[in-house]
Amino acid sequence: GFVKDVLYGIELARSPRLSDIARALEEKIGLRATHKRLSRNAARTELAPMVSDNLLQQAASRVQDDTLLILDWPNLLKNRAEKMENLNVITDTKGNPVGKGYHLAEVVASEVDSEIFTPLARSIWPEINPEADFLSHTLELVARVRKTIGGNKGIIVADRSADHMGLLGPWTEDSSSRYLVRLRGRTKLLYRRRLVTASELGDECDTPYGKNVLNVRQDAPVQNTFLHFGYKPVRLPAAPDRPLSLVVVRGLSPEVLMLLTTEPVRNNRAVLTALVEAYFRRWRIMVTKLRFYESHQLSRIRVLGFDRIRNLAILQFALVYLHALLDSEAGNDVKAFDDIGLIEEGTFFYRVLRP
């Protein structure tokens, strides 16, 4: 089937380009005929939703009560695709434009003490209204994941991109929703019935607990960093009925790191350390994902039409899941897994994904 051929071809070719996949498949028909068949099937509008649902259903069983649901927003640059519909301006972390392309949102699951992660769901959209589209697609993605995994399982972990009242408000109002989100300094919070900024609270917060942490970020040289942390009980102005906590971390950089969480917090070293380590796990998983994406050149999708882009983006995500699935069974780190034969070993997965 098409799904198996694409996943097998991406793995063998280490490329998502249909021409490279066609060569890797080595079919007895002509190369142009293989490419034409792949291109035709890649345009099927029903493919991405079907594969996404099957992937999430299968992966959901790996989520436990306190599993981290790591939310991220990668980009797919398409600087040469001037004729593609609804291309968005893509910016770097400082807001500087780096090109045009599409925004994605994805959720992967990981335990705080594990290097293995499990892809759950990915969404890609042509942006019309930047802020509204970002909020609606993120809320829909998280809601779909939480509905599938059931109950109040999992803790959403996200960077400052999630520091938006359009996300934090609904998540806080939903008593079954749990999160750990890094805040910007200007975010307004309620503390002792007064409205203050997160940076003001961060500056005045005592951080009496400390710990040496080795290599906080895996993309940095190995180093031993001493961190100290504390917390303040706060509430969100948009949802003041639910008690929250602002965890404050010093020592990582001149800037104070502030984490807003729904998790119960008290003046206890073990409780605060667990929350800080949960956020650092997000950093490590992001690096692991990036290495996998780079090894398979997953940014090199070259197709015409948004439906093809969306379908290949979802199938890429399914390949990451297959690596993680087989790797976790082998007890290895996913970023070190490099076996071309894994596709044949994982053929049961294609029966789940095949439309």
Tab-separated table of C-alpha atoms in Angstrom:
chain	number	residue	atom	x	y	z
A	1	GLY	CA	0.000	0.000	0.000
A	2	PHE	CA	0.909	3.646	-0.354
A	3	VAL	CA	1.519	4.209	3.371
A	4	LYS	CA	3.951	1.307	3.616
A	5	ASP	CA	5.764	2.364	0.449
A	6	VAL	CA	6.255	5.929	1.655
A	7	LEU	CA	7.478	4.962	5.119
A	8	TYR	CA	9.760	2.297	3.697
A	9	GLY	CA	11.050	4.690	1.049
A	10	ILE	CA	11.730	7.561	3.463
A	11	GLU	CA	13.656	5.213	5.721
A	12	LEU	CA	15.779	3.747	2.935
A	13	ALA	CA	16.391	7.034	1.126
A	14	ARG	CA	16.688	9.135	4.287
A	15	SER	CA	14.587	11.658	2.373
A	16	PRO	CA	10.876	12.570	2.009
A	17	ARG	CA	11.202	13.602	-1.654
A	18	LEU	CA	8.986	11.469	-3.861
A	19	SER	CA	11.750	11.054	-6.451
A	20	ASP	CA	14.110	9.681	-3.791
A	21	ILE	CA	11.402	7.411	-2.399
A	22	ALA	CA	10.666	6.092	-5.901
A	23	ARG	CA	14.341	5.210	-6.425
A	24	ALA	CA	14.554	3.504	-3.028
A	25	LEU	CA	11.532	1.299	-3.755
A	26	GLU	CA	13.255	-0.166	-6.857
A	27	GLU	CA	9.981	-1.293	-8.402
A	28	LYS	CA	10.014	-3.323	-11.624
A	29	ILE	CA	8.045	-0.611	-13.391
A	30	GLY	CA	9.714	2.578	-14.644
A	31	LEU	CA	10.871	5.232	-12.199
A	32	ARG	CA	8.507	7.828	-13.682
A	33	ALA	CA	5.559	5.453	-13.256
A	34	THR	CA	6.441	4.903	-9.599
A	35	HIS	CA	6.792	8.627	-9.026
A	36	LYS	CA	3.452	9.307	-10.718
A	37	ARG	CA	1.697	6.695	-8.566
A	38	LEU	CA	3.187	8.146	-5.375
A	39	SER	CA	2.258	11.697	-6.359
A	40	ARG	CA	-1.326	10.694	-7.176
A	41	ASN	CA	-1.840	8.911	-3.860
A	42	ALA	CA	-0.135	11.694	-1.900
A	43	ALA	CA	-2.971	14.044	-2.898
A	44	ARG	CA	-5.739	11.995	-1.249
A	45	THR	CA	-7.558	14.330	1.135
A	46	GLU	CA	-8.739	11.561	3.471
A	47	LEU	CA	-5.257	10.155	4.083
A	48	ALA	CA	-3.879	12.494	6.773
A	49	PRO	CA	-6.933	12.381	9.097
A	50	MET	CA	-7.117	8.589	8.805
A	51	VAL	CA	-3.436	7.993	9.509
A	52	SER	CA	-3.466	10.566	12.339
A	53	ASP	CA	-6.407	8.898	14.073
A	54	ASN	CA	-4.891	5.412	13.743
A	55	LEU	CA	-1.520	6.603	15.015
A	56	LEU	CA	-3.019	8.346	18.046
A	57	GLN	CA	-5.235	5.382	18.903
A	58	GLN	CA	-2.246	3.046	18.893
A	59	ALA	CA	0.108	5.386	20.765
A	60	ALA	CA	-2.412	6.384	23.457
A	61	SER	CA	-1.871	3.188	25.450
A	62	ARG	CA	1.650	4.367	26.278
A	63	VAL	CA	0.395	7.412	28.207
A	64	GLN	CA	0.235	6.960	31.988
A	65	ASP	CA	-1.193	9.255	34.661
A	66	ASP	CA	1.903	11.462	34.954
A	67	THR	CA	3.325	11.108	31.446
A	68	LEU	CA	4.636	14.371	30.007
A	69	LEU	CA	2.701	15.535	26.940
A	70	ILE	CA	5.332	17.707	25.281
A	71	LEU	CA	3.777	20.330	23.023
A	72	ASP	CA	5.865	21.938	20.301
A	73	TRP	CA	5.414	24.104	17.179
A	74	PRO	CA	8.002	23.266	14.496
A	75	ASN	CA	8.005	24.874	11.056
A	76	LEU	CA	8.241	23.560	7.517
A	77	LEU	CA	10.075	26.069	5.343
A	78	LYS	CA	9.068	26.253	1.652
A	79	ASN	CA	11.094	29.215	0.423
A	80	ARG	CA	11.126	28.030	-3.195
A	81	ALA	CA	7.417	27.215	-3.396
A	82	GLU	CA	6.079	30.580	-4.518
A	83	LYS	CA	2.886	29.070	-5.971
A	84	MET	CA	1.852	27.080	-2.886
A	85	GLU	CA	-1.389	28.233	-1.285
A	86	ASN	CA	-1.475	30.152	1.993
A	87	LEU	CA	2.251	30.216	2.679
A	88	ASN	CA	3.021	31.813	6.050
A	89	VAL	CA	5.901	34.041	7.110
A	90	ILE	CA	8.137	31.937	9.371
A	91	THR	CA	10.137	33.685	12.101
A	92	ASP	CA	12.916	32.615	14.445
A	93	THR	CA	12.642	32.653	18.244
A	94	LYS	CA	13.413	36.388	18.250
A	95	GLY	CA	10.655	37.194	15.759
A	96	ASN	CA	12.933	37.750	12.761
A	97	PRO	CA	11.580	36.446	9.415
A	98	VAL	CA	13.521	33.446	8.056
A	99	GLY	CA	11.327	32.557	5.081
A	100	LYS	CA	7.924	31.222	4.093
A	101	GLY	CA	6.310	27.914	4.868
A	102	TYR	CA	3.783	26.206	7.109
A	103	HIS	CA	3.331	26.007	10.862
A	104	LEU	CA	2.923	22.685	12.620
A	105	ALA	CA	1.895	21.666	16.114
A	106	GLU	CA	2.759	18.305	17.593
A	107	VAL	CA	2.489	16.387	20.843
A	108	VAL	CA	4.887	13.662	21.935
A	109	ALA	CA	4.746	11.685	25.178
A	110	SER	CA	7.675	10.891	27.457
A	111	GLU	CA	8.316	9.837	31.019
A	112	VAL	CA	10.457	12.237	32.998
A	113	ASP	CA	13.137	9.586	33.607
A	114	SER	CA	13.270	8.247	30.034
A	115	GLU	CA	15.144	9.212	26.861
A	116	ILE	CA	12.425	7.539	24.782
A	117	PHE	CA	9.509	9.554	23.439
A	118	THR	CA	6.293	8.470	21.734
A	119	PRO	CA	4.799	10.652	18.972
A	120	LEU	CA	1.060	11.119	19.537
A	121	ALA	CA	-0.324	13.702	17.123
A	122	ARG	CA	0.721	16.343	14.614
A	123	SER	CA	-1.234	19.095	12.877
A	124	ILE	CA	-0.286	21.309	9.936
A	125	TRP	CA	-2.383	24.144	8.592
A	126	PRO	CA	-2.386	26.902	5.953
A	127	GLU	CA	-2.491	30.074	8.000
A	128	ILE	CA	-5.081	32.733	7.192
A	129	ASN	CA	-5.424	34.525	10.535
A	130	PRO	CA	-2.121	33.930	12.404
A	131	GLU	CA	-3.252	34.283	16.028
A	132	ALA	CA	-6.692	32.726	15.616
A	133	ASP	CA	-5.332	29.795	13.586
A	134	PHE	CA	-2.544	29.151	16.097
A	135	LEU	CA	-4.985	29.052	18.996
A	136	SER	CA	-7.681	26.993	17.287
A	137	HIS	CA	-5.322	24.359	15.914
A	138	THR	CA	-3.393	24.064	19.192
A	139	LEU	CA	-6.569	23.732	21.269
A	140	GLU	CA	-8.005	21.190	18.828
A	141	LEU	CA	-4.807	19.126	18.811
A	142	VAL	CA	-4.511	19.012	22.610
A	143	ALA	CA	-8.235	18.268	23.015
A	144	ARG	CA	-7.999	15.394	20.523
A	145	VAL	CA	-5.013	13.918	22.341
A	146	ARG	CA	-6.617	14.216	25.763
A	147	LYS	CA	-9.909	12.725	24.559
A	148	THR	CA	-8.113	9.720	23.089
A	149	ILE	CA	-5.834	8.998	26.041
A	150	GLY	CA	-8.806	9.395	28.397
A	151	GLY	CA	-9.470	11.077	31.725
A	152	ASN	CA	-6.906	13.444	33.179
A	153	LYS	CA	-3.869	11.443	32.077
A	154	GLY	CA	-0.760	13.351	31.178
A	155	ILE	CA	0.733	16.763	31.908
A	156	ILE	CA	1.039	19.299	29.071
A	157	VAL	CA	4.597	20.694	28.980
A	158	ALA	CA	5.256	23.673	26.712
A	159	ASP	CA	7.551	26.638	26.211
A	160	ARG	CA	6.623	30.316	26.112
A	161	SER	CA	4.663	29.875	22.884
A	162	ALA	CA	1.862	28.482	25.079
A	163	ASP	CA	1.930	31.586	27.287
A	164	HIS	CA	-1.288	32.947	25.803
A	165	MET	CA	-4.563	33.487	27.614
A	166	GLY	CA	-6.318	31.831	24.683
A	167	LEU	CA	-4.597	28.579	25.746
A	168	LEU	CA	-3.941	28.981	29.466
A	169	GLY	CA	-7.494	30.208	30.136
A	170	PRO	CA	-9.327	27.141	28.762
A	171	TRP	CA	-6.754	24.722	30.191
A	172	THR	CA	-7.052	26.288	33.632
A	173	GLU	CA	-10.853	26.340	33.579
A	174	ASP	CA	-10.884	22.622	32.767
A	175	SER	CA	-10.233	21.041	36.168
A	176	SER	CA	-9.051	17.788	34.548
A	177	SER	CA	-6.383	19.554	32.493
A	178	ARG	CA	-2.828	19.606	33.891
A	179	TYR	CA	0.043	21.675	32.564
A	180	LEU	CA	3.556	23.018	33.101
A	181	VAL	CA	4.189	26.078	30.906
A	182	ARG	CA	7.102	28.488	30.792
A	183	LEU	CA	5.960	32.112	31.120
A	184	ARG	CA	7.134	35.393	29.693
A	185	GLY	CA	8.024	38.093	32.174
A	186	ARG	CA	5.142	40.363	31.174
A	187	THR	CA	2.395	37.800	31.855
A	188	LYS	CA	-0.061	39.058	34.487
A	189	LEU	CA	-0.876	36.862	37.505
A	190	LEU	CA	-2.864	37.237	40.711
A	191	TYR	CA	-0.797	37.028	43.883
A	192	ARG	CA	-2.404	37.784	47.236
A	193	ARG	CA	-5.299	39.501	45.444
A	194	ARG	CA	-3.083	41.895	43.548
A	195	LEU	CA	-2.251	41.882	39.856
A	196	VAL	CA	1.501	41.526	39.211
A	197	THR	CA	3.734	40.441	36.360
A	198	ALA	CA	5.517	37.096	36.364
A	199	SER	CA	8.892	38.872	36.286
A	200	GLU	CA	8.007	40.863	39.411
A	201	LEU	CA	7.134	37.663	41.244
A	202	GLY	CA	10.250	35.976	39.905
A	203	ASP	CA	12.453	38.753	41.232
A	204	GLU	CA	10.959	38.638	44.734
A	205	CYS	CA	10.619	34.865	45.025
A	206	ASP	CA	12.953	33.086	47.454
A	207	THR	CA	14.739	30.095	45.910
A	208	PRO	CA	15.974	28.124	48.942
A	209	TYR	CA	16.266	24.722	47.254
A	210	GLY	CA	19.184	23.775	45.030
A	211	LYS	CA	20.537	20.931	42.966
A	212	ASN	CA	23.487	20.198	40.697
A	213	VAL	CA	22.207	19.246	37.257
A	214	LEU	CA	24.474	17.651	34.662
A	215	ASN	CA	24.046	18.787	31.066
A	216	VAL	CA	20.643	20.468	31.347
A	217	ARG	CA	20.443	20.957	27.585
A	218	GLN	CA	21.809	18.172	25.400
A	219	ASP	CA	22.648	20.578	22.576
A	220	ALA	CA	25.173	22.306	24.855
A	221	PRO	CA	28.593	21.070	25.993
A	222	VAL	CA	28.491	18.762	28.996
A	223	GLN	CA	28.541	20.871	32.105
A	224	ASN	CA	27.521	20.748	35.719
A	225	THR	CA	25.024	23.511	36.520
A	226	PHE	CA	23.870	24.455	40.010
A	227	LEU	CA	20.228	25.523	39.995
A	228	HIS	CA	18.199	26.892	42.855
A	229	PHE	CA	14.445	27.202	42.908
A	230	GLY	CA	11.330	28.105	44.879
A	231	TYR	CA	7.690	28.929	44.173
A	232	LYS	CA	4.806	31.346	44.719
A	233	PRO	CA	1.102	30.416	44.920
A	234	VAL	CA	-0.724	32.334	42.185
A	235	ARG	CA	-3.907	32.396	40.137
A	236	LEU	CA	-4.696	33.272	36.556
A	237	PRO	CA	-6.791	36.445	36.096
A	238	ALA	CA	-8.754	34.747	33.287
A	239	ALA	CA	-9.601	31.748	35.525
A	240	PRO	CA	-9.175	32.877	39.153
A	241	ASP	CA	-11.016	29.980	40.788
A	242	ARG	CA	-8.223	27.455	40.306
A	243	PRO	CA	-5.085	27.653	42.469
A	244	LEU	CA	-1.813	27.524	40.516
A	245	SER	CA	1.892	27.770	41.310
A	246	LEU	CA	4.712	29.771	39.770
A	247	VAL	CA	7.960	27.791	40.008
A	248	VAL	CA	11.010	30.060	39.808
A	249	VAL	CA	14.420	28.734	38.711
A	250	ARG	CA	17.726	30.622	38.927
A	251	GLY	CA	21.196	29.673	37.746
A	252	LEU	CA	20.510	28.569	34.186
A	253	SER	CA	21.065	32.027	32.685
A	254	PRO	CA	20.865	35.668	33.798
A	255	GLU	CA	17.154	35.481	33.035
A	256	VAL	CA	14.946	33.899	35.693
A	257	LEU	CA	13.052	30.875	34.381
A	258	MET	CA	9.375	30.861	35.447
A	259	LEU	CA	7.036	27.875	35.124
A	260	LEU	CA	3.283	28.095	35.685
A	261	THR	CA	1.725	24.806	36.747
A	262	THR	CA	-1.522	23.247	37.884
A	263	GLU	CA	0.425	20.593	39.818
A	264	PRO	CA	0.298	20.662	43.639
A	265	VAL	CA	3.418	22.418	44.948
A	266	ARG	CA	4.765	22.844	48.460
A	267	ASN	CA	8.041	23.823	50.080
A	268	ASN	CA	9.693	20.496	49.443
A	269	ARG	CA	12.906	19.871	47.525
A	270	ALA	CA	11.694	16.643	45.887
A	271	VAL	CA	8.401	18.167	44.694
A	272	LEU	CA	10.061	21.220	43.150
A	273	THR	CA	12.921	19.196	41.646
A	274	ALA	CA	10.452	16.888	39.896
A	275	LEU	CA	8.727	19.838	38.206
A	276	VAL	CA	11.978	21.464	37.126
A	277	GLU	CA	13.271	18.171	35.716
A	278	ALA	CA	9.976	17.664	33.858
A	279	TYR	CA	10.531	20.926	31.977
A	280	PHE	CA	14.164	20.105	31.249
A	281	ARG	CA	12.995	16.790	29.808
A	282	ARG	CA	11.178	18.825	27.164
A	283	TRP	CA	14.465	20.411	26.078
A	284	ARG	CA	16.155	17.044	25.767
A	285	ILE	CA	13.295	15.553	23.763
A	286	MET	CA	13.347	18.541	21.395
A	287	VAL	CA	17.032	17.897	20.656
A	288	THR	CA	16.387	14.185	20.124
A	289	LYS	CA	13.561	14.950	17.668
A	290	LEU	CA	15.668	17.469	15.785
A	291	ARG	CA	18.481	14.956	15.305
A	292	PHE	CA	16.053	12.402	13.899
A	293	TYR	CA	14.450	14.952	11.580
A	294	GLU	CA	17.863	16.050	10.315
A	295	SER	CA	19.077	12.482	9.746
A	296	HIS	CA	16.024	11.830	7.548
A	297	GLN	CA	16.059	15.312	5.952
A	298	LEU	CA	12.423	15.718	6.914
A	299	SER	CA	12.401	19.394	5.926
A	300	ARG	CA	13.005	18.501	2.252
A	301	ILE	CA	9.411	17.794	1.232
A	302	ARG	CA	9.090	18.798	-2.435
A	303	VAL	CA	5.512	18.395	-3.665
A	304	LEU	CA	2.797	20.594	-5.145
A	305	GLY	CA	-0.423	21.246	-3.254
A	306	PHE	CA	-1.223	21.532	0.427
A	307	ASP	CA	-2.884	18.091	0.640
A	308	ARG	CA	0.370	16.426	-0.426
A	309	ILE	CA	2.347	18.515	2.068
A	310	ARG	CA	-0.042	17.578	4.886
A	311	ASN	CA	-0.073	13.870	4.036
A	312	LEU	CA	3.715	13.575	3.868
A	313	ALA	CA	4.108	15.574	7.090
A	314	ILE	CA	1.797	13.138	8.899
A	315	LEU	CA	3.561	10.105	7.410
A	316	GLN	CA	6.902	11.509	8.548
A	317	PHE	CA	5.492	11.683	12.058
A	318	ALA	CA	4.312	8.077	11.755
A	319	LEU	CA	7.872	7.046	10.855
A	320	VAL	CA	9.156	8.735	14.006
A	321	TYR	CA	6.603	6.711	15.971
A	322	LEU	CA	7.757	3.487	14.350
A	323	HIS	CA	11.353	4.223	15.319
A	324	ALA	CA	10.339	5.046	18.870
A	325	LEU	CA	8.146	1.931	19.133
A	326	LEU	CA	10.825	-0.504	18.028
A	327	ASP	CA	13.505	1.362	19.917
A	328	SER	CA	11.620	1.263	23.222
A	329	GLU	CA	11.102	-2.470	22.805
A	330	ALA	CA	14.834	-2.855	22.268
A	331	GLY	CA	15.587	-0.664	25.280
A	332	ASN	CA	17.725	1.786	23.287
A	333	ASP	CA	17.767	5.545	22.890
A	334	VAL	CA	15.698	6.541	19.867
A	335	LYS	CA	18.298	8.965	18.567
A	336	ALA	CA	20.850	6.161	18.270
A	337	PHE	CA	18.514	3.808	16.396
A	338	ASP	CA	19.753	3.390	12.829
A	339	ASP	CA	18.595	0.108	11.279
A	340	ILE	CA	17.248	0.092	7.742
A	341	GLY	CA	15.651	-3.270	8.446
A	342	LEU	CA	13.305	-1.787	11.014
A	343	ILE	CA	10.614	-1.215	8.380
A	344	GLU	CA	10.317	-4.926	7.637
A	345	GLU	CA	10.353	-5.734	11.346
A	346	GLY	CA	7.509	-3.289	11.926
A	347	THR	CA	5.122	-4.381	9.199
A	348	PHE	CA	2.330	-4.913	11.763
A	349	PHE	CA	2.284	-1.146	12.154
A	350	TYR	CA	1.395	-0.632	8.514
A	351	ARG	CA	-1.664	-2.805	8.881
A	352	VAL	CA	-2.832	-0.352	11.519
A	353	LEU	CA	-2.051	2.705	9.399
A	354	ARG	CA	-3.184	1.457	5.993
A	355	PRO	CA	-6.456	3.138	4.950
